[in-house]
Coordinates of C-alpha atoms in Angstrom, one line a residue:
Chain W
M7 CA 0.5 0.0 -0.3
A8 CA 1.4 3.2 -0.8
P9 CA 1.7 5.7 1.8
A10 CA -0.4 9.0 2.2
P11 CA 0.8 12.0 0.9
S12 CA 2.8 14.3 3.1
R13 CA 3.2 18.3 3.2
N14 CA 6.4 17.5 1.8
D15 CA 5.3 15.6 -1.2
D16 CA 2.8 18.9 -3.0
G17 CA 5.6 20.8 -4.7
R18 CA 7.0 17.1 -6.8
V19 CA 3.5 16.1 -6.9
R20 CA 2.4 19.2 -8.3
A21 CA 6.0 19.1 -10.8
A22 CA 4.7 15.2 -11.8
N23 CA 1.9 17.2 -12.9
V24 CA 4.1 19.6 -15.5
R25 CA 5.8 16.9 -16.7
T26 CA 2.8 14.6 -17.5
A27 CA 1.4 17.7 -18.8
L28 CA 4.2 18.6 -20.9
A29 CA 4.9 15.3 -22.1
L30 CA 1.2 14.9 -23.5
A31 CA 1.3 17.8 -25.1
S32 CA 5.0 17.0 -27.0
I33 CA 3.0 13.7 -28.7
A34 CA 0.0 16.2 -29.6
A35 CA 3.0 18.1 -31.0
V36 CA 4.1 15.7 -33.1
F37 CA 1.5 14.4 -34.7
F38 CA -0.2 17.7 -35.2
G39 CA 3.6 19.0 -36.7
G40 CA 4.2 15.1 -38.7
V41 CA 0.9 15.3 -40.4
I42 CA 1.4 18.2 -41.9
A43 CA 5.0 17.3 -42.5
A44 CA 4.4 14.0 -44.1
K45 CA 2.2 15.9 -46.6
F46 CA 4.4 18.9 -47.2
M47 CA 7.8 17.2 -47.5
G48 CA 6.1 14.9 -49.2
G49 CA 5.8 11.2 -48.5
W50 CA 5.0 8.2 -46.4
T51 CA 8.3 8.0 -45.5
T52 CA 8.8 11.9 -44.3
G53 CA 6.0 11.0 -42.0
M54 CA 8.1 7.6 -40.9
G55 CA 10.8 9.2 -40.0
V56 CA 9.3 12.5 -38.2
V57 CA 7.6 9.7 -35.9
G58 CA 10.2 7.4 -35.2
F59 CA 12.4 10.7 -34.7
A60 CA 9.9 11.6 -32.5
V61 CA 10.2 8.5 -30.8
L62 CA 13.9 7.8 -30.6
L63 CA 13.9 12.3 -28.8
F64 CA 11.8 10.9 -26.3
L65 CA 13.2 7.8 -25.1
G66 CA 16.4 9.7 -25.5
F67 CA 14.9 12.3 -23.2
A68 CA 13.6 9.9 -20.6
I69 CA 16.7 7.0 -20.4
G70 CA 18.9 10.3 -19.8
R71 CA 16.9 11.8 -16.7
N72 CA 16.8 8.7 -15.2
L73 CA 20.5 8.6 -15.9
W74 CA 21.0 12.0 -14.6
R75 CA 18.4 11.7 -11.3
G76 CA 20.7 8.1 -11.0
R77 CA 23.5 10.3 -10.3
R78 CA 22.4 12.6 -8.2
Chain V
M16 CA -2.2 13.6 6.1
S17 CA -2.5 16.5 4.1
S18 CA -4.7 17.0 0.9
I19 CA -3.0 16.0 -2.6
P20 CA -2.0 18.8 -4.2
H21 CA -3.4 20.2 -7.6
D22 CA -4.1 23.4 -9.1
H23 CA -6.7 25.7 -7.8
A24 CA -7.4 29.1 -7.9
P25 CA -7.6 32.1 -5.4
G26 CA -10.7 31.0 -3.1
H27 CA -11.2 27.2 -4.2
D28 CA -10.2 25.3 -1.1
G29 CA -12.5 27.5 0.8
H30 CA -15.8 26.9 1.3
H31 CA -16.8 30.3 0.5
H32 CA -17.8 30.7 -4.1
P33 CA -19.2 32.2 -6.2
T34 CA -23.0 32.1 -6.9
G35 CA -25.0 32.8 -9.6
L36 CA -23.9 33.5 -13.3
M37 CA -19.8 33.9 -12.1
R38 CA -19.8 30.9 -10.0
W39 CA -20.5 28.9 -13.4
I40 CA -17.9 31.1 -15.7
T41 CA -14.9 30.8 -13.1
T42 CA -15.3 27.9 -11.6
T43 CA -12.9 25.0 -10.9
N44 CA -14.5 22.8 -9.4
H45 CA -15.0 19.4 -11.0
K46 CA -18.4 18.8 -10.0
D47 CA -19.9 22.2 -11.9
I48 CA -17.4 21.5 -15.1
G49 CA -18.7 18.4 -15.2
T50 CA -22.5 19.6 -14.9
L51 CA -21.3 22.2 -17.4
Y52 CA -20.5 19.3 -19.8
L53 CA -23.4 17.4 -19.9
W54 CA -25.5 20.8 -20.3
F55 CA -23.7 21.6 -22.7
S56 CA -24.1 17.8 -23.9
F57 CA -28.1 17.8 -23.9
A58 CA -28.4 21.4 -25.8
M59 CA -25.9 20.4 -28.3
F60 CA -28.1 17.0 -28.4
M61 CA -31.3 18.9 -28.9
V62 CA -29.1 20.7 -31.8
G63 CA -28.0 18.1 -33.5
G64 CA -31.5 16.1 -32.7
V65 CA -33.5 19.0 -34.3
M66 CA -31.6 18.7 -37.5
A67 CA -32.1 14.5 -37.9
L68 CA -35.5 15.9 -37.5
T69 CA -35.5 17.8 -40.7
I70 CA -34.1 15.2 -42.5
R71 CA -36.4 12.4 -41.4
A72 CA -39.2 15.3 -42.4
E73 CA -37.5 15.8 -45.9
L74 CA -37.0 11.9 -46.3
F75 CA -40.9 11.0 -44.6
Q76 CA -42.0 10.9 -48.5
P77 CA -39.5 10.8 -52.1
G78 CA -39.8 13.9 -53.4
L79 CA -38.5 17.4 -52.2
Q80 CA -41.0 18.7 -49.7
V81 CA -39.7 20.4 -46.5
V82 CA -36.1 21.9 -47.5
D83 CA -33.8 22.1 -50.7
P84 CA -31.4 19.5 -51.3
E85 CA -27.9 21.6 -50.8
F86 CA -29.9 22.9 -46.9
F87 CA -30.4 19.0 -46.1
N88 CA -26.4 18.7 -47.6
S89 CA -25.8 20.8 -44.5
M90 CA -28.4 19.8 -42.0
T91 CA -26.5 15.9 -42.6
T92 CA -23.5 17.2 -42.0
L93 CA -23.9 19.7 -39.3
H94 CA -25.7 16.7 -37.5
G95 CA -22.9 14.5 -38.5
L96 CA -20.6 17.7 -35.9
I97 CA -22.4 18.7 -33.8
M98 CA -23.5 15.3 -32.5
V99 CA -19.8 13.8 -32.6
F100 CA -18.2 16.5 -31.1
G101 CA -20.9 19.2 -29.6
A102 CA -23.1 16.1 -27.4
I103 CA -21.4 13.2 -27.5
M104 CA -17.3 13.5 -26.5
P105 CA -18.3 16.0 -24.1
A106 CA -20.8 14.4 -22.6
A107 CA -18.7 11.9 -21.9
V108 CA -15.9 14.8 -20.5
G109 CA -18.3 15.5 -18.6
F110 CA -18.7 12.0 -16.9
A111 CA -15.3 11.7 -16.4
N112 CA -15.3 16.0 -14.4
W113 CA -17.4 14.1 -12.6
M114 CA -16.4 11.2 -11.5
I115 CA -12.9 10.3 -12.0
P116 CA -11.6 12.5 -9.0
M117 CA -14.4 10.8 -7.0
L118 CA -13.8 7.1 -8.4
I119 CA -9.9 7.5 -7.9
G120 CA -10.0 9.2 -4.1
A121 CA -8.5 12.6 -5.4
P122 CA -10.0 16.0 -4.6
D123 CA -10.2 17.6 -7.5
M124 CA -8.8 17.3 -11.5
A125 CA -4.5 18.2 -11.6
F126 CA -5.2 21.4 -14.1
A127 CA -8.4 23.0 -12.0
R128 CA -7.9 26.6 -14.2
M129 CA -7.0 24.2 -17.7
N130 CA -10.1 22.2 -16.9
N131 CA -12.3 25.7 -16.9
W132 CA -10.7 26.8 -20.3
S133 CA -11.7 23.5 -21.7
F134 CA -15.4 23.4 -20.7
W135 CA -15.7 27.2 -21.7
L136 CA -13.4 27.1 -25.2
L137 CA -16.5 24.6 -26.8
P138 CA -19.6 27.4 -26.2
P139 CA -17.8 29.3 -29.5
A140 CA -16.9 26.4 -31.2
A141 CA -20.4 25.5 -30.9
I142 CA -21.9 29.1 -31.9
L143 CA -19.5 29.5 -35.0
L144 CA -20.4 26.1 -36.1
V145 CA -24.8 26.4 -35.6
T146 CA -23.8 30.2 -37.1
S147 CA -22.3 28.6 -41.0
L148 CA -26.4 28.3 -41.3
F149 CA -26.2 32.0 -41.6
V150 CA -23.7 33.2 -43.5
P151 CA -23.0 33.5 -47.4
G152 CA -23.4 30.4 -49.1
G153 CA -24.6 28.6 -46.0
A154 CA -22.8 25.7 -43.9
A155 CA -20.7 23.3 -44.6
A156 CA -22.4 21.0 -47.1
A157 CA -19.8 17.9 -47.8
G158 CA -20.6 15.8 -45.2
W159 CA -18.8 15.5 -41.3
T160 CA -16.0 13.5 -43.3
L161 CA -14.8 17.3 -44.7
Y162 CA -14.1 15.2 -48.1
P163 CA -12.4 17.9 -50.7
P164 CA -12.7 18.4 -53.5
L165 CA -16.2 19.9 -52.4
T166 CA -14.7 21.4 -48.8
I167 CA -12.1 23.4 -50.5
Q168 CA -14.8 24.7 -53.4
G169 CA -17.3 25.4 -50.5
G170 CA -18.3 29.0 -48.8
M171 CA -16.9 31.1 -45.5
G172 CA -19.6 28.4 -44.0
M173 CA -16.6 25.8 -44.3
D174 CA -14.1 28.4 -42.6
L175 CA -16.0 28.7 -40.0
T176 CA -16.7 25.1 -39.7
I177 CA -12.6 24.6 -40.0
F178 CA -12.2 27.2 -36.6
A179 CA -15.1 25.6 -34.6
V180 CA -13.1 21.8 -35.3
H181 CA -9.8 23.6 -34.6
I182 CA -10.8 24.6 -31.1
M183 CA -13.3 21.9 -30.1
G184 CA -9.8 20.0 -30.6
A185 CA -8.1 22.2 -28.4
S186 CA -10.5 21.5 -25.8
S187 CA -10.3 18.2 -25.9
I188 CA -6.7 17.9 -25.6
M189 CA -6.7 20.1 -22.6
G190 CA -9.6 17.7 -20.9
S191 CA -7.4 14.7 -22.2
I192 CA -3.9 15.8 -20.7
N193 CA -5.8 17.0 -17.6
I194 CA -7.5 13.4 -17.7
V195 CA -4.1 11.2 -18.2
T196 CA -2.4 13.3 -15.4
T197 CA -5.3 13.1 -12.4
I198 CA -5.5 9.3 -13.1
L199 CA -1.6 9.2 -13.4
N200 CA -0.3 11.6 -10.0
L201 CA -3.5 12.0 -7.8
R202 CA -5.1 8.9 -6.9
A203 CA -5.4 7.7 -3.7
P204 CA -2.9 6.1 -1.2
G205 CA -3.3 2.3 -1.9
M206 CA -5.3 3.0 -5.7
T207 CA -3.7 0.8 -7.7
L208 CA -4.1 1.4 -11.8
M209 CA -5.6 -2.4 -11.5
K210 CA -7.3 -1.2 -8.8
M211 CA -9.4 1.8 -10.0
P212 CA -12.5 0.9 -11.3
L213 CA -12.8 0.1 -15.2
F214 CA -14.5 3.8 -15.8
C215 CA -10.8 5.2 -15.2
W216 CA -9.4 2.5 -17.3
T217 CA -11.1 3.5 -20.3
W218 CA -11.1 7.2 -19.9
L219 CA -7.2 6.5 -19.4
I220 CA -7.2 5.1 -22.2
T221 CA -9.5 7.4 -24.6
A222 CA -7.5 10.7 -23.5
Y223 CA -4.5 9.4 -25.0
L224 CA -6.2 8.0 -28.1
L225 CA -7.5 11.5 -27.9
I226 CA -4.3 13.7 -27.7
A227 CA -2.7 11.2 -30.4
V228 CA -5.7 11.4 -32.9
M229 CA -7.7 15.0 -32.0
P230 CA -3.8 16.9 -33.6
V231 CA -3.8 14.9 -36.6
L232 CA -7.8 16.1 -37.5
A233 CA -6.3 19.3 -36.0
G234 CA -3.6 18.7 -39.0
A235 CA -5.3 17.6 -42.1
V236 CA -8.6 20.9 -41.3
T237 CA -5.3 23.3 -41.1
M238 CA -3.7 22.3 -44.8
L239 CA -7.4 22.5 -46.4
L240 CA -7.2 25.9 -44.7
T241 CA -4.3 26.9 -46.4
D242 CA -5.0 25.0 -49.8
R243 CA -8.3 27.4 -50.0
H244 CA -6.6 30.4 -48.6
F245 CA -3.1 30.9 -49.0
G246 CA -2.1 28.8 -52.2
T247 CA -1.1 25.1 -50.8
S248 CA -2.3 22.0 -53.0
F249 CA -2.1 19.6 -50.2
F250 CA -5.6 17.9 -51.2
N251 CA -6.3 20.6 -54.1
A252 CA -5.8 18.0 -57.7
A253 CA -5.4 21.5 -59.9
G254 CA -2.2 22.0 -57.9
G255 CA -0.7 19.1 -58.0
G256 CA -2.5 17.8 -55.0
D257 CA -4.6 14.3 -54.0
P258 CA -8.0 14.8 -52.1
V259 CA -7.4 11.4 -51.4
L260 CA -4.4 12.0 -48.7
F261 CA -6.8 13.7 -47.1
Q262 CA -9.8 10.9 -46.5
H263 CA -6.1 8.5 -45.2
V264 CA -5.9 11.4 -42.6
F265 CA -9.3 11.8 -41.9
W266 CA -10.1 8.5 -41.4
F267 CA -6.3 7.8 -38.9
F268 CA -8.6 9.7 -36.8
G269 CA -11.9 9.3 -37.7
H270 CA -11.7 5.3 -36.8
P271 CA -9.9 5.5 -32.9
E272 CA -12.5 7.9 -32.7
V273 CA -15.5 5.8 -33.1
Y274 CA -13.0 4.2 -30.1
I275 CA -13.3 8.0 -28.5
I276 CA -17.2 7.8 -28.3
I277 CA -17.1 4.4 -27.0
L278 CA -14.9 3.7 -24.9
P279 CA -16.6 5.7 -22.1
A280 CA -19.0 3.9 -22.5
F281 CA -18.2 1.2 -21.7
G282 CA -16.6 2.2 -18.9
I283 CA -20.2 3.4 -17.2
V284 CA -21.6 -0.2 -18.0
S285 CA -18.9 -1.9 -16.1
Q286 CA -19.9 0.4 -13.0
I287 CA -23.3 -0.4 -13.6
I288 CA -23.5 -4.0 -14.3
P289 CA -21.8 -4.8 -11.2
T290 CA -23.7 -3.1 -9.2
F291 CA -27.4 -4.1 -10.5
A292 CA -25.5 -7.9 -10.8
R293 CA -24.2 -7.6 -7.3
K294 CA -21.1 -9.2 -8.2
P295 CA -17.7 -8.2 -8.8
L296 CA -17.1 -7.2 -12.1
F297 CA -15.9 -10.6 -14.3
G298 CA -12.1 -10.8 -16.1
Y299 CA -11.6 -7.1 -14.7
A300 CA -8.1 -8.1 -16.0
S301 CA -9.0 -9.0 -19.1
M302 CA -11.4 -6.2 -19.4
V303 CA -8.3 -3.6 -19.2
Y304 CA -6.1 -5.9 -21.4
A305 CA -9.0 -5.1 -23.9
T306 CA -9.8 -2.0 -23.4
A307 CA -6.2 -2.0 -24.4
G308 CA -6.8 -3.7 -27.8
I309 CA -9.0 -2.2 -28.8
A310 CA -7.4 1.1 -28.9
I311 CA -4.0 -0.1 -30.1
L312 CA -5.6 -2.2 -33.0
S313 CA -7.7 1.0 -33.4
F314 CA -5.1 2.7 -35.3
I315 CA -4.1 0.0 -38.3
V316 CA -7.5 -0.5 -39.5
W317 CA -9.0 3.1 -40.8
A318 CA -8.7 2.1 -44.4
H319 CA -11.7 0.2 -44.4
H320 CA -13.8 3.4 -44.9
M321 CA -12.2 4.3 -48.1
F322 CA -12.0 -0.1 -50.0
T323 CA -14.1 1.9 -52.7
V324 CA -11.4 4.4 -53.4
G325 CA -9.4 1.8 -54.4
M326 CA -5.8 0.6 -53.0
P327 CA -3.6 -2.3 -53.3
T328 CA -5.5 -6.0 -53.0
A329 CA -2.9 -6.5 -50.3
G330 CA -3.8 -3.1 -48.3
V331 CA -8.2 -4.4 -48.5
L332 CA -6.8 -7.7 -46.9
F333 CA -4.8 -6.6 -44.3
F334 CA -7.9 -3.6 -43.3
M335 CA -10.2 -5.9 -43.5
Y336 CA -8.5 -8.6 -41.1
A337 CA -7.3 -6.1 -38.8
T338 CA -10.8 -4.9 -38.0
A339 CA -12.2 -8.6 -38.4
L340 CA -9.8 -8.9 -35.6
I341 CA -11.1 -5.6 -33.3
A342 CA -13.7 -8.4 -33.0
V343 CA -12.3 -10.5 -30.4
P344 CA -11.5 -7.7 -27.9
T345 CA -15.3 -6.8 -27.7
G346 CA -16.3 -9.9 -27.5
V347 CA -14.0 -10.5 -24.7
K348 CA -16.0 -7.4 -23.0
I349 CA -19.7 -8.7 -23.9
F350 CA -18.9 -12.0 -22.9
N351 CA -17.2 -10.4 -19.3
W352 CA -20.3 -8.5 -19.1
L353 CA -23.0 -11.1 -19.0
A354 CA -20.5 -13.9 -17.1
T355 CA -20.7 -10.6 -14.5
M356 CA -24.7 -11.3 -14.7
W357 CA -25.1 -14.7 -14.7
R358 CA -26.0 -15.9 -11.7
G359 CA -26.3 -12.6 -10.3
S360 CA -29.3 -11.0 -7.6
M361 CA -30.2 -8.7 -10.2
T362 CA -32.4 -6.1 -10.5
F363 CA -33.9 -3.9 -13.2
E364 CA -34.0 -0.3 -12.1
A365 CA -33.7 2.1 -14.8
P366 CA -29.5 2.5 -14.8
M367 CA -29.6 -1.4 -15.4
M368 CA -32.0 -1.5 -18.2
F369 CA -29.7 1.5 -19.9
A370 CA -27.0 -1.0 -19.3
V371 CA -28.7 -4.0 -20.8
G372 CA -30.3 -2.2 -23.5
F373 CA -26.8 -1.4 -24.5
L374 CA -25.5 -5.2 -24.7
F375 CA -28.4 -5.5 -26.4
L376 CA -28.3 -3.0 -29.3
F377 CA -24.3 -2.5 -29.2
T378 CA -23.9 -6.3 -30.3
M379 CA -26.3 -5.3 -32.8
G380 CA -24.1 -2.3 -33.5
G381 CA -20.7 -4.7 -33.5
F382 CA -22.3 -7.7 -36.0
T383 CA -23.4 -4.8 -38.8
G384 CA -19.4 -3.6 -38.5
L385 CA -18.5 -7.1 -38.9
V386 CA -20.4 -7.4 -41.7
L387 CA -19.3 -4.2 -43.2
S388 CA -15.3 -5.3 -42.7
I389 CA -15.7 -8.0 -45.1
A390 CA -14.4 -6.2 -48.2
P391 CA -16.4 -7.9 -51.3
I392 CA -20.0 -7.1 -48.8
D393 CA -18.6 -3.5 -48.7
M394 CA -17.8 -2.3 -52.4
Q395 CA -22.0 -3.3 -52.3
L396 CA -23.1 -1.3 -49.0
H397 CA -20.5 1.4 -49.0
D398 CA -22.0 4.7 -48.6
T399 CA -26.4 2.9 -48.7
Y400 CA -28.5 3.6 -45.4
Y401 CA -27.3 0.1 -44.1
V402 CA -24.0 2.1 -43.1
V403 CA -26.0 5.2 -41.4
A404 CA -28.4 2.5 -39.4
H405 CA -24.4 0.0 -38.3
F406 CA -23.0 3.6 -37.5
H407 CA -26.8 4.6 -35.5
Y408 CA -26.9 1.5 -33.5
V409 CA -23.1 1.4 -31.7
M410 CA -23.3 5.9 -31.7
V411 CA -27.0 5.8 -30.6
A412 CA -27.3 2.7 -28.6
G413 CA -24.3 1.8 -27.0
S414 CA -23.2 5.7 -26.7
L415 CA -26.0 7.1 -26.1
F416 CA -27.9 4.5 -24.0
A417 CA -24.7 3.8 -21.4
F418 CA -24.9 8.1 -21.3
F419 CA -28.6 7.5 -20.3
G420 CA -27.0 4.7 -17.9
G421 CA -24.5 6.4 -16.4
I422 CA -26.9 10.1 -15.6
Y423 CA -29.6 8.1 -13.9
Y424 CA -26.8 5.4 -11.6
W425 CA -25.1 8.9 -10.0
L426 CA -27.5 11.1 -10.5
P427 CA -29.0 10.3 -6.8
K428 CA -25.1 11.5 -5.8
W429 CA -25.4 14.1 -7.3
T430 CA -28.7 15.6 -6.8
G431 CA -29.5 14.2 -3.3
T432 CA -32.6 13.5 -4.9
M433 CA -33.9 9.8 -5.9
Y434 CA -34.6 10.0 -9.7
D435 CA -38.4 8.9 -10.3
E436 CA -38.3 5.5 -11.4
K437 CA -41.9 5.1 -13.4
V438 CA -40.6 8.2 -15.4
A439 CA -37.2 6.6 -16.3
Q440 CA -38.2 3.1 -16.8
L441 CA -41.2 5.2 -19.6
H442 CA -38.1 6.9 -20.9
F443 CA -36.7 4.2 -21.6
W444 CA -38.6 1.7 -23.2
A445 CA -39.6 4.5 -25.5
S446 CA -36.4 5.2 -26.6
L447 CA -35.4 1.5 -26.5
I448 CA -39.0 0.8 -29.4
T449 CA -38.3 4.2 -31.3
F450 CA -34.9 3.9 -31.9
N451 CA -35.4 0.7 -33.1
V452 CA -38.8 1.4 -35.3
A453 CA -35.5 4.2 -36.7
F454 CA -33.2 2.7 -37.3
F455 CA -34.0 -1.6 -38.1
P456 CA -35.2 -0.7 -41.3
Q457 CA -32.5 1.0 -42.7
H458 CA -30.7 -2.3 -43.5
F459 CA -33.1 -3.2 -45.3
L460 CA -33.1 0.6 -47.0
G461 CA -29.6 0.1 -47.4
L462 CA -29.3 -3.7 -48.5
A463 CA -31.9 -2.3 -51.0
G464 CA -29.3 0.2 -52.3
M465 CA -31.0 3.7 -50.6
P466 CA -27.7 5.7 -50.4
R467 CA -27.0 8.2 -47.9
R468 CA -27.0 11.9 -47.9
I469 CA -29.4 12.2 -51.0
P470 CA -32.7 14.3 -50.4
D471 CA -34.9 12.9 -53.1
Y472 CA -35.3 8.6 -53.2
A473 CA -37.0 5.6 -55.7
Q474 CA -40.7 5.4 -54.3
Q475 CA -39.2 1.4 -54.0
F476 CA -37.8 3.2 -50.6
A477 CA -41.1 5.1 -49.6
D478 CA -42.6 2.6 -47.0
W479 CA -39.6 1.4 -44.4
N480 CA -38.7 5.2 -45.2
M481 CA -41.4 6.1 -43.8
L482 CA -40.9 4.0 -40.7
S483 CA -38.0 5.2 -40.2
S484 CA -39.2 8.8 -40.1
I485 CA -42.3 7.9 -37.7
G486 CA -39.8 6.1 -35.3
A487 CA -36.8 9.2 -35.3
F488 CA -39.8 11.6 -33.9
G489 CA -40.4 9.7 -31.5
F490 CA -37.4 8.9 -30.4
G491 CA -36.6 12.8 -30.4
F492 CA -39.8 13.7 -28.3
S493 CA -38.5 10.2 -26.1
Q494 CA -35.7 12.4 -24.9
L495 CA -38.3 15.3 -23.4
I496 CA -39.2 12.5 -20.6
F497 CA -35.7 12.1 -20.4
L498 CA -35.4 16.0 -19.2
Y499 CA -38.1 15.9 -17.0
A500 CA -36.9 13.3 -14.8
V501 CA -33.5 15.1 -15.0
V502 CA -34.3 18.7 -14.1
K503 CA -37.3 16.9 -11.1
C504 CA -34.0 15.2 -10.0
V505 CA -32.6 18.5 -9.7
R506 CA -35.0 21.1 -8.4
G507 CA -35.4 17.8 -5.4
N508 CA -38.4 16.7 -6.0
G509 CA -38.3 13.2 -5.1
A510 CA -37.2 10.4 -2.2
K511 CA -33.2 11.8 -1.0
A512 CA -31.1 9.9 -2.0
P513 CA -29.0 7.7 0.7
A514 CA -25.3 7.9 0.6
R515 CA -25.1 4.9 -0.9
P516 CA -28.5 4.6 -2.7
W517 CA -27.6 1.1 -5.0
E518 CA -27.3 -2.3 -2.5
G519 CA -24.4 -3.4 -5.2
G520 CA -22.2 -0.2 -5.4
D521 CA -18.5 -0.2 -3.5
T522 CA -16.8 2.4 -5.8
L523 CA -15.0 5.1 -3.5
E524 CA -18.2 7.5 -4.9
W525 CA -20.7 6.1 -2.1
T526 CA -18.8 6.6 0.6
L527 CA -20.0 10.4 0.6
P528 CA -22.6 12.1 1.6
S529 CA -26.3 12.8 -1.8
P530 CA -25.7 15.5 -3.2
A531 CA -21.6 14.8 -2.8
P532 CA -20.5 18.0 -0.8
Y533 CA -18.2 20.7 -3.2
H534 CA -15.2 19.3 -1.8
T535 CA -14.5 15.9 -1.3
F536 CA -11.1 14.2 -0.4
E537 CA -9.4 16.6 1.0
T538 CA -8.1 14.4 2.8
P539 CA -7.2 11.5 0.5
P540 CA -8.9 7.9 1.7
V541 CA -7.0 4.8 2.0
V542 CA -8.3 2.4 -0.2
K543 CA -7.0 -1.4 1.2

């Protein structure tokens, strides 16, 4: 059973909320930009490229952040 | 223990809050915003319903009697857009606002101010859509799918529609971000993901779907806008563009959209059936995985809407088999609901009646969907009334019946008053009968070859069309019974509701008094 949050957790949870929201908003931005870029630059390969690049970027960011926190 | 932190406006924690109009404009309370969403969606349901009745009045007899063909096309277009974006989706978000914090033991949504914004973006979008009827050239008349080249050629009404879709999309994305963040970060201690009520699971997955596909629709209509006014040729064949590409992009949004509409309904039914069967939900984990499976598959089936457009045989086969595959997780859900009812101590109050009605009618809509997934049959039935019947069985008898059930289920908690059971039962039977009178004959019309989106038709379709129109008017007027039942309950005319009006209700909201206090779970409950 998870412990009840304490007052000290307030800032931590707020920061987590903002992080979650930003990650989700960036997914929306990738899909919005991706669909236009794919058509503008031509062909489905651009679309795959945009999505693939975005997935790698997210992965790199998530892994990097985890490693950085582990060092601290 | 202290409160779980969440974004809120000054004074939100205090027991004093604005009254009158300002309360509703400035509110950051999830219950107020849920109420706003639900009333807004009902108003849009009425507006879209009037448009549907205009369509059915014109189709009552062959020939042109009531409206001219251009206006008829505007009616079919706006009816679709208003019902999908103005009625069904906001109703689902209304349920999410009211119930998700109470079901997971959170004090409010994670971003309360953004929640207020998400709602207040909707009325301007609805005004844009409706006022497009009055601008030169009339409203968009290309169908809710907005296919070019017709949408590149339309008048100013098309621009208003594009802006309305943008605004509604932004509202949906903001709402979805809020829901995901609330569920992931604000659950009560002990409320692990696999202990969450299924309604929260279905909304979590729906919100992810929305975040992925609404931007795609926004991108598509943005390209339409630039084709119309900025000289680009994304979809304009005259400039080297490809109108068929719009269809691919639109249905990449459009098919997941079907599940965005139906998954919250699945969640509501998954709350109602165990309560009135007085048994835990059968196969909880499989329900979660089936929901996720449906959502994932929904991304790879879009082109089954385009079999007649033309694509390689391998593509047709892929989309045909992938579509048929969705029947597997959907079947898991249907059989789990049936197994939950099996040997349960069932009672049939209005919420359960609507849930059982949902099960029966949604299964019929699902089966006709399977029929349409078979490419050779779809070639024959594409753009006929068979398709119209199919998606109304899914969207009306599916989503709407589940929402009616959900409203009767939670009304005692929302208002503190029990609804009038006799009136609710009358609403159910009237809706069930008139719905089937309206839409079942449309299967026959479609099989006989009657095309959709046509204001006139051949003489041999007259009888079934007349019957369908009678049923549609009956269904429309049946909803006045619903309005009466809800208003009566909201005004407090009825028996006082106990904290747990349903014997089988065992989720967190039933631990609260009825009506639920303005602020709930400021101190998080501990879930064991």
